[in-house]
PDB file of C-alpha atoms in Angstrom:
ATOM      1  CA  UNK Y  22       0.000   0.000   0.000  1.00 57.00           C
ATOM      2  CA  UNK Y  23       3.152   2.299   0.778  1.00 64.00           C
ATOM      3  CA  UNK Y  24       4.272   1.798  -2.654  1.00 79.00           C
ATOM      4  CA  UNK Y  25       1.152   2.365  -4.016  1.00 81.00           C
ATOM      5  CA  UNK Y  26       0.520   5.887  -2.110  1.00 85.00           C
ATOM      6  CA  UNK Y  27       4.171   6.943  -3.415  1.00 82.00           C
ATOM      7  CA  UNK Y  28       3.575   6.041  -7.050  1.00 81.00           C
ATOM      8  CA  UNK Y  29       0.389   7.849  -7.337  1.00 86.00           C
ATOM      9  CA  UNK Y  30       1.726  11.033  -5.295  1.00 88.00           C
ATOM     10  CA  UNK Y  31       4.740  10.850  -7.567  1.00 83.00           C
ATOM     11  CA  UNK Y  32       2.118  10.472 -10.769  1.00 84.00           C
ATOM     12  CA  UNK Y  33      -0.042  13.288  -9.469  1.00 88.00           C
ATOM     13  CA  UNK Y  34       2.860  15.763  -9.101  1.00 87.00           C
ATOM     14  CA  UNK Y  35       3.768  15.082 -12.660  1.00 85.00           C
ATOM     15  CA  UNK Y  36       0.320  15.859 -13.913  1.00 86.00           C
ATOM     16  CA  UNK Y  37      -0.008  19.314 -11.227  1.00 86.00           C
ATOM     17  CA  UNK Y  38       3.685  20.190 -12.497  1.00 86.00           C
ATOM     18  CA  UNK Y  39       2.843  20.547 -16.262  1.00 87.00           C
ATOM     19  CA  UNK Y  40       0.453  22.372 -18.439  1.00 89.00           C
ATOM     20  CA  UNK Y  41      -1.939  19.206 -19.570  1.00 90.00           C
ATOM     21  CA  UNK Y  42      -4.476  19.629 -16.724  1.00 91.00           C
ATOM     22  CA  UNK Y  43      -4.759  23.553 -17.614  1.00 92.00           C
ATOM     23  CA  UNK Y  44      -4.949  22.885 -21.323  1.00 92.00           C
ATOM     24  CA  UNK Y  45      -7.254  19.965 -20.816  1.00 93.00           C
ATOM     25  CA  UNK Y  46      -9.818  21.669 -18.817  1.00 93.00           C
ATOM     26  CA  UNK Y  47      -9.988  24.660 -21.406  1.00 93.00           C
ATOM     27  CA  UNK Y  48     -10.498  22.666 -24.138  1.00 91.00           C
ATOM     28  CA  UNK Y  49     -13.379  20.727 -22.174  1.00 93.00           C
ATOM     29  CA  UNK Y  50     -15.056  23.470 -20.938  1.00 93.00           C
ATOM     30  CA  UNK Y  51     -16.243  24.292 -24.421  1.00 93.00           C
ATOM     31  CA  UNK Y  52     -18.555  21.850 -24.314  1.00 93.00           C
ATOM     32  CA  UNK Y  53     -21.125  23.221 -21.662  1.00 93.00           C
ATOM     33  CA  UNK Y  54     -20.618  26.688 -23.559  1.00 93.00           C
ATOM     34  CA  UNK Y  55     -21.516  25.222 -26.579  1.00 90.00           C
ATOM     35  CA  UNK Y  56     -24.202  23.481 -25.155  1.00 89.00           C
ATOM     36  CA  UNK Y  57     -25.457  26.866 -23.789  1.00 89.00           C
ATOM     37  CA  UNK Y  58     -24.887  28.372 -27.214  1.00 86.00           C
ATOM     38  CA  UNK Y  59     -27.835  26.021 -28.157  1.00 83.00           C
ATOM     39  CA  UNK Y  60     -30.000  26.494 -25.484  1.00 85.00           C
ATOM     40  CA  UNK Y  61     -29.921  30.499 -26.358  1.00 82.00           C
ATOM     41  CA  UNK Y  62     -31.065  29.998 -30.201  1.00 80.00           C
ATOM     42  CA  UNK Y  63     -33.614  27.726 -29.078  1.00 77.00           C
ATOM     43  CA  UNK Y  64     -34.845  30.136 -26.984  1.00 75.00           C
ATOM     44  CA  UNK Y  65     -35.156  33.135 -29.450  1.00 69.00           C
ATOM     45  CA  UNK Y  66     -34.669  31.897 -32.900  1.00 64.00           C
ATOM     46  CA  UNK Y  67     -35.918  34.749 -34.183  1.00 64.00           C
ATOM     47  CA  UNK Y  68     -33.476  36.374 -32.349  1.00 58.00           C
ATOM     48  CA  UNK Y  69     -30.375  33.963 -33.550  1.00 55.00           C
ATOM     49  CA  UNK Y  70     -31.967  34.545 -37.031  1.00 59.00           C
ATOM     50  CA  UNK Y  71     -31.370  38.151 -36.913  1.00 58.00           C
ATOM     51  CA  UNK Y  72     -28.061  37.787 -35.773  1.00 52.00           C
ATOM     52  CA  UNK Y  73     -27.106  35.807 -38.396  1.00 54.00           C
ATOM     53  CA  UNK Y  74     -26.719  32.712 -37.254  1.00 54.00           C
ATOM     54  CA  UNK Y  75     -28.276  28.793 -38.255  1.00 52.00           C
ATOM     55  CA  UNK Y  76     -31.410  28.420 -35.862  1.00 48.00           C
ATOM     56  CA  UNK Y  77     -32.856  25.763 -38.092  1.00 49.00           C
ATOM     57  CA  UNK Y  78     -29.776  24.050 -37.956  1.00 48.00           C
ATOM     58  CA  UNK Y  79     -29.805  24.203 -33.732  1.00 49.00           C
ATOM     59  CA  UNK Y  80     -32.909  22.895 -33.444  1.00 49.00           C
ATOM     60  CA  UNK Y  81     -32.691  20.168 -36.027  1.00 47.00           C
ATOM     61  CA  UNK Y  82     -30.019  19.070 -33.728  1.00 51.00           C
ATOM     62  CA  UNK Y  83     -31.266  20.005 -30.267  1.00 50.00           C
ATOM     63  CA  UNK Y  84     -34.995  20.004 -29.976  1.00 62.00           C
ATOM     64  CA  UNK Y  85     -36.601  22.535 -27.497  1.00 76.00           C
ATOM     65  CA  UNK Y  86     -34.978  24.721 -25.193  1.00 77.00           C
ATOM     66  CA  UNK Y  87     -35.359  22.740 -21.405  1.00 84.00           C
ATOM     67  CA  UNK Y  88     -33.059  21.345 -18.976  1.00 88.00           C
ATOM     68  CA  UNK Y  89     -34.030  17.763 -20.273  1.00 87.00           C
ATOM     69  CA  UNK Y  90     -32.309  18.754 -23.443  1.00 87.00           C
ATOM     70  CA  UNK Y  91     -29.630  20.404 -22.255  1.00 90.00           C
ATOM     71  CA  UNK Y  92     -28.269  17.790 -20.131  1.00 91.00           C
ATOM     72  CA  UNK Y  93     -28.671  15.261 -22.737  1.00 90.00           C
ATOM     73  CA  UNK Y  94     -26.666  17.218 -25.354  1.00 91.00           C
ATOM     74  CA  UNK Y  95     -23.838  17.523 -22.155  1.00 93.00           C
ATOM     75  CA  UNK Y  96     -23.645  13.651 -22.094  1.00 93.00           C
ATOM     76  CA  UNK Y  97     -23.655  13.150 -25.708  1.00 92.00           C
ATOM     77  CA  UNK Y  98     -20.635  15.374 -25.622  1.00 93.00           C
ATOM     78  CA  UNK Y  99     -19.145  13.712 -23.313  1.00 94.00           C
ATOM     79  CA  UNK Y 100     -19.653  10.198 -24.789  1.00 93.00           C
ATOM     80  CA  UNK Y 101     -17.994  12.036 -27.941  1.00 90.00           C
ATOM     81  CA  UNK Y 102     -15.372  14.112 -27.150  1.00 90.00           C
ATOM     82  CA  UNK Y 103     -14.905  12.456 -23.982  1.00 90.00           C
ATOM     83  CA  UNK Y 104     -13.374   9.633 -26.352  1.00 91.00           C
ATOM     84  CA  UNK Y 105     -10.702  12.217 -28.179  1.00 91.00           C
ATOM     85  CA  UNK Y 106      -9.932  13.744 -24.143  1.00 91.00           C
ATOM     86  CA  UNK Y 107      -9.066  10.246 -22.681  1.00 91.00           C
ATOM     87  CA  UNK Y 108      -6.894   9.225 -25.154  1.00 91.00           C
ATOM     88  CA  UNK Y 109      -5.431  12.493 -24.994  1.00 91.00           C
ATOM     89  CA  UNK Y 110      -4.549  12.157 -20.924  1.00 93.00           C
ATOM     90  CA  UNK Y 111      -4.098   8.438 -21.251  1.00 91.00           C
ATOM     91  CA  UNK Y 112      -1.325   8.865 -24.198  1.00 90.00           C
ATOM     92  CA  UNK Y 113       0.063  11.720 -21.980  1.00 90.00           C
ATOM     93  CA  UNK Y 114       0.234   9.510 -19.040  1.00 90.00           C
ATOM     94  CA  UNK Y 115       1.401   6.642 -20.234  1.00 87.00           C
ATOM     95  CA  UNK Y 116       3.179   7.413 -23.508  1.00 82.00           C
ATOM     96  CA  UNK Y 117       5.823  10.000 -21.737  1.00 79.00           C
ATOM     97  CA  UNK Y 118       8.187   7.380 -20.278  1.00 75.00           C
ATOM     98  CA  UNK Y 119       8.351   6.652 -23.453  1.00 73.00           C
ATOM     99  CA  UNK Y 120       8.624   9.779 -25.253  1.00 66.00           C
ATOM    100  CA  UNK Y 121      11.226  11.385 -22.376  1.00 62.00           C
ATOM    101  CA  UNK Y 122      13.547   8.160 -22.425  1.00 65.00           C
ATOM    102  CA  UNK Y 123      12.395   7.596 -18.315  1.00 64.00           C
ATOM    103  CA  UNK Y 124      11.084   4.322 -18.452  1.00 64.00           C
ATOM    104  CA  UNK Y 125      14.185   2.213 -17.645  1.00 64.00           C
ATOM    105  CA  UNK Y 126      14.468   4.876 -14.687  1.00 59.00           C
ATOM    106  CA  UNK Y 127      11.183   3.914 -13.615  1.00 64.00           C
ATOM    107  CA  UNK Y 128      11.432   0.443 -14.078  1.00 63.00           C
ATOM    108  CA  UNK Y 129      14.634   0.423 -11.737  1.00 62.00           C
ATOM    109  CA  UNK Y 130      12.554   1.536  -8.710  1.00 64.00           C
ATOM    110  CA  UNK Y 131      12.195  -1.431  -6.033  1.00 65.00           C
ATOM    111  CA  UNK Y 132       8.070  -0.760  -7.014  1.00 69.00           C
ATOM    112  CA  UNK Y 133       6.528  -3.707  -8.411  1.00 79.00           C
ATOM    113  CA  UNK Y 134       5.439  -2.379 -12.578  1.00 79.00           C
ATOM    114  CA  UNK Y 135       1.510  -3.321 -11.478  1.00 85.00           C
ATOM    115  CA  UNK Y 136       1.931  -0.825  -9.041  1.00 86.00           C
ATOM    116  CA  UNK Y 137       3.122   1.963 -11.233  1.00 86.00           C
ATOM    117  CA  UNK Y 138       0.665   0.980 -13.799  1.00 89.00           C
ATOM    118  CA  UNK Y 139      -2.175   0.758 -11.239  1.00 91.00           C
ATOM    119  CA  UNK Y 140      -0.964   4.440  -9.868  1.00 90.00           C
ATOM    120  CA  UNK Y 141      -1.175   5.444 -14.155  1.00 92.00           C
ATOM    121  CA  UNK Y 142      -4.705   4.242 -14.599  1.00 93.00           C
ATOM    122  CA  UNK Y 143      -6.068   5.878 -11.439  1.00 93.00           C
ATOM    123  CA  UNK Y 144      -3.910   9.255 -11.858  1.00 94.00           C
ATOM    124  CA  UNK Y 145      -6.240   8.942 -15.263  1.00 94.00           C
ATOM    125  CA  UNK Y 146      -9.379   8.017 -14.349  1.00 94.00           C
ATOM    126  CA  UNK Y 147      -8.906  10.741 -11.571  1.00 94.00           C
ATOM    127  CA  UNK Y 148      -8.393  13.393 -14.249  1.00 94.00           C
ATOM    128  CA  UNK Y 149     -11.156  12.518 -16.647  1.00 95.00           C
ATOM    129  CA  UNK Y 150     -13.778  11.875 -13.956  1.00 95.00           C
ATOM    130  CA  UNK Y 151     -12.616  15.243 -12.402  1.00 95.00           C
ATOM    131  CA  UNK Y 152     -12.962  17.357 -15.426  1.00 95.00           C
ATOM    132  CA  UNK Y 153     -16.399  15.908 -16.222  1.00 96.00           C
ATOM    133  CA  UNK Y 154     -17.732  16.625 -12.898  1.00 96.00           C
ATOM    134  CA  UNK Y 155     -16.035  20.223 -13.477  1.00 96.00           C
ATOM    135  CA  UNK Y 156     -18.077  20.234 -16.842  1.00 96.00           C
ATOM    136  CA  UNK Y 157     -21.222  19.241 -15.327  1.00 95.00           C
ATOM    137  CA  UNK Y 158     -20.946  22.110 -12.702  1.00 96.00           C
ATOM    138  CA  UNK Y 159     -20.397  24.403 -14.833  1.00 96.00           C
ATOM    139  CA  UNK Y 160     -23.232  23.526 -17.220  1.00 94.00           C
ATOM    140  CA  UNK Y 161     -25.658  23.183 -14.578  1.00 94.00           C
ATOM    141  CA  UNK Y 162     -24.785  26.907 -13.900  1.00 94.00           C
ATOM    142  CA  UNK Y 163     -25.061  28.238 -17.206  1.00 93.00           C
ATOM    143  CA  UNK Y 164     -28.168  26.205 -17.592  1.00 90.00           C
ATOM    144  CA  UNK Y 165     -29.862  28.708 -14.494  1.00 89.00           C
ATOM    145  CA  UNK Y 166     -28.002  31.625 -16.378  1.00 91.00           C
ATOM    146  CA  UNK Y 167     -29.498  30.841 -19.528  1.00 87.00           C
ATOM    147  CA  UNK Y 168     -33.054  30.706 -17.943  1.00 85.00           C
ATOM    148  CA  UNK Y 169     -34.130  27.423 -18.843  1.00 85.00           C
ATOM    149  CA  UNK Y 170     -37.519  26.408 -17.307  1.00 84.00           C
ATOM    150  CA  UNK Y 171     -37.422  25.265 -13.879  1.00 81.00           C
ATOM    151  CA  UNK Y 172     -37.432  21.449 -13.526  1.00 78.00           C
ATOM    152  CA  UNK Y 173     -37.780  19.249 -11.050  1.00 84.00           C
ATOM    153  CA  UNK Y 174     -34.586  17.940  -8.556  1.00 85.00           C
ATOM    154  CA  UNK Y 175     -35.559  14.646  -9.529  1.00 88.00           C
ATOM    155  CA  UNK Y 176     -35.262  15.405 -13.406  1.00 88.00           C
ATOM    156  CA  UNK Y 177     -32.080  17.231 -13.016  1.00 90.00           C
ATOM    157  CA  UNK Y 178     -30.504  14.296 -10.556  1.00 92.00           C
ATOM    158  CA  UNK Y 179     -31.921  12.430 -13.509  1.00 91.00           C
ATOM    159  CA  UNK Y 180     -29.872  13.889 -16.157  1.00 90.00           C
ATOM    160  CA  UNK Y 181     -27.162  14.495 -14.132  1.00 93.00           C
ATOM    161  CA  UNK Y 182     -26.880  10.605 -13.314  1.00 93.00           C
ATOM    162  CA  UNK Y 183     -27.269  10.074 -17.210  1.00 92.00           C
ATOM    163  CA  UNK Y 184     -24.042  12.249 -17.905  1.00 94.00           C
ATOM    164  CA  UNK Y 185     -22.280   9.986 -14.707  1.00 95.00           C
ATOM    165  CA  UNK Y 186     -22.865   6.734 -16.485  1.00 95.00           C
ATOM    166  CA  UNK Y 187     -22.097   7.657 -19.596  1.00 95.00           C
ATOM    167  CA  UNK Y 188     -18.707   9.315 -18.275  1.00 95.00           C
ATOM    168  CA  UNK Y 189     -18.473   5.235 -16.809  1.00 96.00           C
ATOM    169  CA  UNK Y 190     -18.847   3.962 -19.857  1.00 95.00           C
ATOM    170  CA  UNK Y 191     -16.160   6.343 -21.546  1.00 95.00           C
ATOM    171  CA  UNK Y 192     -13.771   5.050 -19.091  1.00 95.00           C
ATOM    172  CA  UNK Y 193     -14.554   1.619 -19.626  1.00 94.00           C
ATOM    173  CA  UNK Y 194     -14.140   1.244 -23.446  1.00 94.00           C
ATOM    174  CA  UNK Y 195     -10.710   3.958 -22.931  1.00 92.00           C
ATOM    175  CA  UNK Y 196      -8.458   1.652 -21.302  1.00 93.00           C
ATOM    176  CA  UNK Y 197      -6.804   0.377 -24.442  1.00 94.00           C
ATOM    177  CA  UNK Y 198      -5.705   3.137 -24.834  1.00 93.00           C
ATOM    178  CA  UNK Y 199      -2.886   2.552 -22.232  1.00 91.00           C
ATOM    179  CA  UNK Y 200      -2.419  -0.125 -24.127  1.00 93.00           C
ATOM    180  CA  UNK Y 201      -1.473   1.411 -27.462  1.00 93.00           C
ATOM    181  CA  UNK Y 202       0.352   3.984 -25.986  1.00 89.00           C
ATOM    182  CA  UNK Y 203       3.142   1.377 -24.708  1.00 86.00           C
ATOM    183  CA  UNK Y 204       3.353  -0.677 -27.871  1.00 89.00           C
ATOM    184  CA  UNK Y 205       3.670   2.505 -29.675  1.00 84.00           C
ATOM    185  CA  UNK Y 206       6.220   4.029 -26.914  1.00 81.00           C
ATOM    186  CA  UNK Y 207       4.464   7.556 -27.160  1.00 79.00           C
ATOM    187  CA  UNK Y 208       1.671   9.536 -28.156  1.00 81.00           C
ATOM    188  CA  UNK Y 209       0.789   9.082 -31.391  1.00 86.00           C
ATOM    189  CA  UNK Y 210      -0.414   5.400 -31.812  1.00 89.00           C
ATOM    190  CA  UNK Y 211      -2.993   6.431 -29.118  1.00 88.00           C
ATOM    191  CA  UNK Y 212      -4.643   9.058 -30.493  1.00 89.00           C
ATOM    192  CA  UNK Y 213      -4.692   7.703 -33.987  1.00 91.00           C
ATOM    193  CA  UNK Y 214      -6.421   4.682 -32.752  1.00 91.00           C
ATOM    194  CA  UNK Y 215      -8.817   6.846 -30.656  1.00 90.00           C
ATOM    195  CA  UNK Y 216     -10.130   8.520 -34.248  1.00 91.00           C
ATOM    196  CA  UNK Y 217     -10.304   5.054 -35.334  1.00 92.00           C
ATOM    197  CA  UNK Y 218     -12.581   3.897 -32.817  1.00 91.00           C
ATOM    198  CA  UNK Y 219     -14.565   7.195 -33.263  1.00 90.00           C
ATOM    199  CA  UNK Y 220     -15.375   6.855 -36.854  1.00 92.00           C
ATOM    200  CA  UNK Y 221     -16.221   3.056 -36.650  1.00 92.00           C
ATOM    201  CA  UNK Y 222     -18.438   3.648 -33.839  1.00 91.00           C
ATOM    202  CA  UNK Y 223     -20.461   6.122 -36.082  1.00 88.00           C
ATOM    203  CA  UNK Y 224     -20.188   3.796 -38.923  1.00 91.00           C
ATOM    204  CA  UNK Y 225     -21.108   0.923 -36.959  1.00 89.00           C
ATOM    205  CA  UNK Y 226     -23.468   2.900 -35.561  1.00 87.00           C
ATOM    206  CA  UNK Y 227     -25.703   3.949 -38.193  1.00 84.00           C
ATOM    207  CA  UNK Y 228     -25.564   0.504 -40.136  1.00 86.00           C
ATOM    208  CA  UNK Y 229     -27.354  -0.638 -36.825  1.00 85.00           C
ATOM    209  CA  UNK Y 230     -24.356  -2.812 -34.864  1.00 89.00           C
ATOM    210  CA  UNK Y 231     -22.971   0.028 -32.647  1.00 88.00           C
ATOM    211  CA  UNK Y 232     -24.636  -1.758 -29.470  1.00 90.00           C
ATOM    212  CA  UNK Y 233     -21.978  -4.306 -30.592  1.00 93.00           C
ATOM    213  CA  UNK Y 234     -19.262  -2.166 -30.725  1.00 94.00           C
ATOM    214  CA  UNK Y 235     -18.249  -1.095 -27.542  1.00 94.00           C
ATOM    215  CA  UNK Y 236     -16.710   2.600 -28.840  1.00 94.00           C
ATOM    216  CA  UNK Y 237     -20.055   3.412 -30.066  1.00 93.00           C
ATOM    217  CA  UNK Y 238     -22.049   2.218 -27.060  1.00 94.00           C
ATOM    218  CA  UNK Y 239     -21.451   5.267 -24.241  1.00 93.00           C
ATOM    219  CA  UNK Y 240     -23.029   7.726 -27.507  1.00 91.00           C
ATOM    220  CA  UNK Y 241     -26.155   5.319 -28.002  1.00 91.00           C
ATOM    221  CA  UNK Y 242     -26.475   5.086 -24.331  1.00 93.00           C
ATOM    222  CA  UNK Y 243     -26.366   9.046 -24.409  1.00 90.00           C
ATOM    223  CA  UNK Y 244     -28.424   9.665 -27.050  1.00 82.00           C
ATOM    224  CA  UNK Y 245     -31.484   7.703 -25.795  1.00 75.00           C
ATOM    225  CA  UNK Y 246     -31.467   9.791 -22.283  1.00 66.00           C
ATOM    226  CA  UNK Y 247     -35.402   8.707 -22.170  1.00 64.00           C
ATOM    227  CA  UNK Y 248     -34.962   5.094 -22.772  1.00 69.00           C
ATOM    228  CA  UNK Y 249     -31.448   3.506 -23.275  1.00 72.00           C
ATOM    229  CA  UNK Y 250     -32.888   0.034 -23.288  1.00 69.00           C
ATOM    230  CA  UNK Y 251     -34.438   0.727 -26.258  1.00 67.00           C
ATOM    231  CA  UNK Y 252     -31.180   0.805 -28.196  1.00 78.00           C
ATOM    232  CA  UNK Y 253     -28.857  -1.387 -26.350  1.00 87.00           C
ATOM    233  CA  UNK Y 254     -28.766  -4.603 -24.983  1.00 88.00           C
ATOM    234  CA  UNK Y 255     -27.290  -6.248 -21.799  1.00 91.00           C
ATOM    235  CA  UNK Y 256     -24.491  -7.465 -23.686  1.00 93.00           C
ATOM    236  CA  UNK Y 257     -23.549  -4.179 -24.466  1.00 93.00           C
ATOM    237  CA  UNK Y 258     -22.553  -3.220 -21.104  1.00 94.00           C
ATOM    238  CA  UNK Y 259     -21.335  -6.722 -20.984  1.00 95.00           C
ATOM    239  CA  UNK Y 260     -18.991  -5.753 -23.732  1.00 96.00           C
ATOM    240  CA  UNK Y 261     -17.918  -2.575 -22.353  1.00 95.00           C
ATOM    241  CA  UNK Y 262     -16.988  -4.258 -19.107  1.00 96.00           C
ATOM    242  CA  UNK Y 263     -14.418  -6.711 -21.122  1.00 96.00           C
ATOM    243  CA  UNK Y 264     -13.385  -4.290 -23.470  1.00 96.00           C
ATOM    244  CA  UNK Y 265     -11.935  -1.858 -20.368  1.00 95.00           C
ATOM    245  CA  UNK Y 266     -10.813  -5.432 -18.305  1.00 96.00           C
ATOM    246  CA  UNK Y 267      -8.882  -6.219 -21.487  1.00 95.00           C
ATOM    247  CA  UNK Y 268      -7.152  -2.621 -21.760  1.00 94.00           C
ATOM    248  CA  UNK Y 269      -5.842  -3.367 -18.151  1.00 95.00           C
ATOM    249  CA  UNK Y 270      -4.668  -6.872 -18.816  1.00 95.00           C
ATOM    250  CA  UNK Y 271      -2.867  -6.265 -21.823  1.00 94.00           C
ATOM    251  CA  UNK Y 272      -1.322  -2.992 -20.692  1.00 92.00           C
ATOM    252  CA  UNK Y 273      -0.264  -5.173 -17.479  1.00 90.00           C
ATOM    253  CA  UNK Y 274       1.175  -8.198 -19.738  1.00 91.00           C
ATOM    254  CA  UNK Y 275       3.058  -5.683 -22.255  1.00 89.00           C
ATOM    255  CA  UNK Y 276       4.539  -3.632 -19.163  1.00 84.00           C
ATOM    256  CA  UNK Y 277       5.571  -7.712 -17.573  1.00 82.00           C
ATOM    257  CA  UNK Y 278       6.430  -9.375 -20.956  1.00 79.00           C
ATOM    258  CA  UNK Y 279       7.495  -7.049 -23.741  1.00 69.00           C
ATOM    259  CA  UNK Y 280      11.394  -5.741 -24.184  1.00 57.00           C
ATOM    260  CA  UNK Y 281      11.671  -2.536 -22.098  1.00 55.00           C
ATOM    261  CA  UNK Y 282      15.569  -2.215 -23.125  1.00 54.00           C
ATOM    262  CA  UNK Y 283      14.841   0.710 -25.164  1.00 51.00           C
TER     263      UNK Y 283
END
């Protein structure tokens, strides 16, 4: 457990010592803005219209102007972009040993390499699952600036769970990306595979097999806030689960088995 505490306070200081948590968080925090952005056309197209911009557009896209809405567009953002962000803070993460020529230094520490993995994959689930919450905050604030009609607690609890399980999901089917980022030794494998899985899960999706995929299932499950049943299937989830089991048991065996001379 010692060992454990030290390689995640030694993981965590990397992460507070650079810029990726800053630059992470901006980039993230578009998406309740954006989301926003919506919820004002809606509001006032007529408005939006005279101000040049697409209302028709919005709406095609968005529906009516209500918290129900809003919160669904946050968690189909997240099930989206949350992809391209993960991969981004997993290659980061994971790929630098590689990329900074520190991973026979690391190695060479009396820690056991499950530990130091274990200490990666939690410094990154901690960073992902702590900018979405930011997110969330932040577009539950904007929602009340906006003016959206008042809702319920229990509808906005609703939603709000809605965006948590999806963010659960993201995590799930991102753990390859670990993965890819050591047989690669950097950053680039990653996040190539991460646009990959993005554009097969849209593929997939529309062709009517993305339950089956699990890189399309946390934007189904997203996209049918009312009734996610209706699209997916238990072994979807079931899926999920061994697609993010597998991302930690390979990334384990590669760390264990594969040449780390170089």
């Amino acid at each position: 457990m010692d060992n454990l505490s030290n390689a995640l306070w030694i993981e965590l200081r990397k992460a507070a010592r650079s810029r990726m948590p800053f630059f992470t968080a901006v980039g993230f925090l578009l998406l309740p803005l954006i989301d926003a952005f919506f919820m004002i056309i809606l509001k006032d197209p007529e408005l939006a219209r005279n101000a040049g911009l697409i209302s028709t557009k919005a709406q095609m896209i968005a529906g009516t102007a209500d918290w129900a809405t809003f919160l669904s567009i946050l968690a189909q953002g997240i099930a989206v972009g949350g992809i391209f962000l993960f991969s981004l803070i997993g290659a980061w993460v994971f790929g630098r040993e590689f990329a900074d020529g520190t991973l026979k230094d690391l190695l060479a520490l009396p820690t056991s390499r499950w530990t130091i993995l274990l200490a990666k994959f939690i410094v990154t689930v901690i960073w992902f699952v702590g900018l979405t919450a930011l997110v969330t905050v932040v577009a539950l604030i904007l929602g009340a600036l906006v003016g959206l009609p008042s809702a319920t607690s229990e509808l906005i609890l609703q939603g709000v769970g809605h965006v948590a399980f999806t963010t659960i999901l993201v995590v799930a089917v991102m753990t390859p990306v670990a993965f890819f980022a050591s047989i690669g030794r950097g950053y680039l494998l990653p996040l190539g595979v991460a646009i990959l899985f993005v554009l097969f899960a849209n593929v997939l999706a529309v062709a009517g097999w993305g339950g089956y995929f699990p890189w399309a299932v946390p934007a189904l499950y997203a996209g049918a806030a009312g009734d996610p049943d209706a699209i997916l299937e238990p072994a979807s989830y079931w899926i999920v689960f061994l697609t993010g089991l597998a991302g930690i048991v390979g990334t384990h065996l590669w760390w264990n088995f594969a040449d780390q001379s170089h």
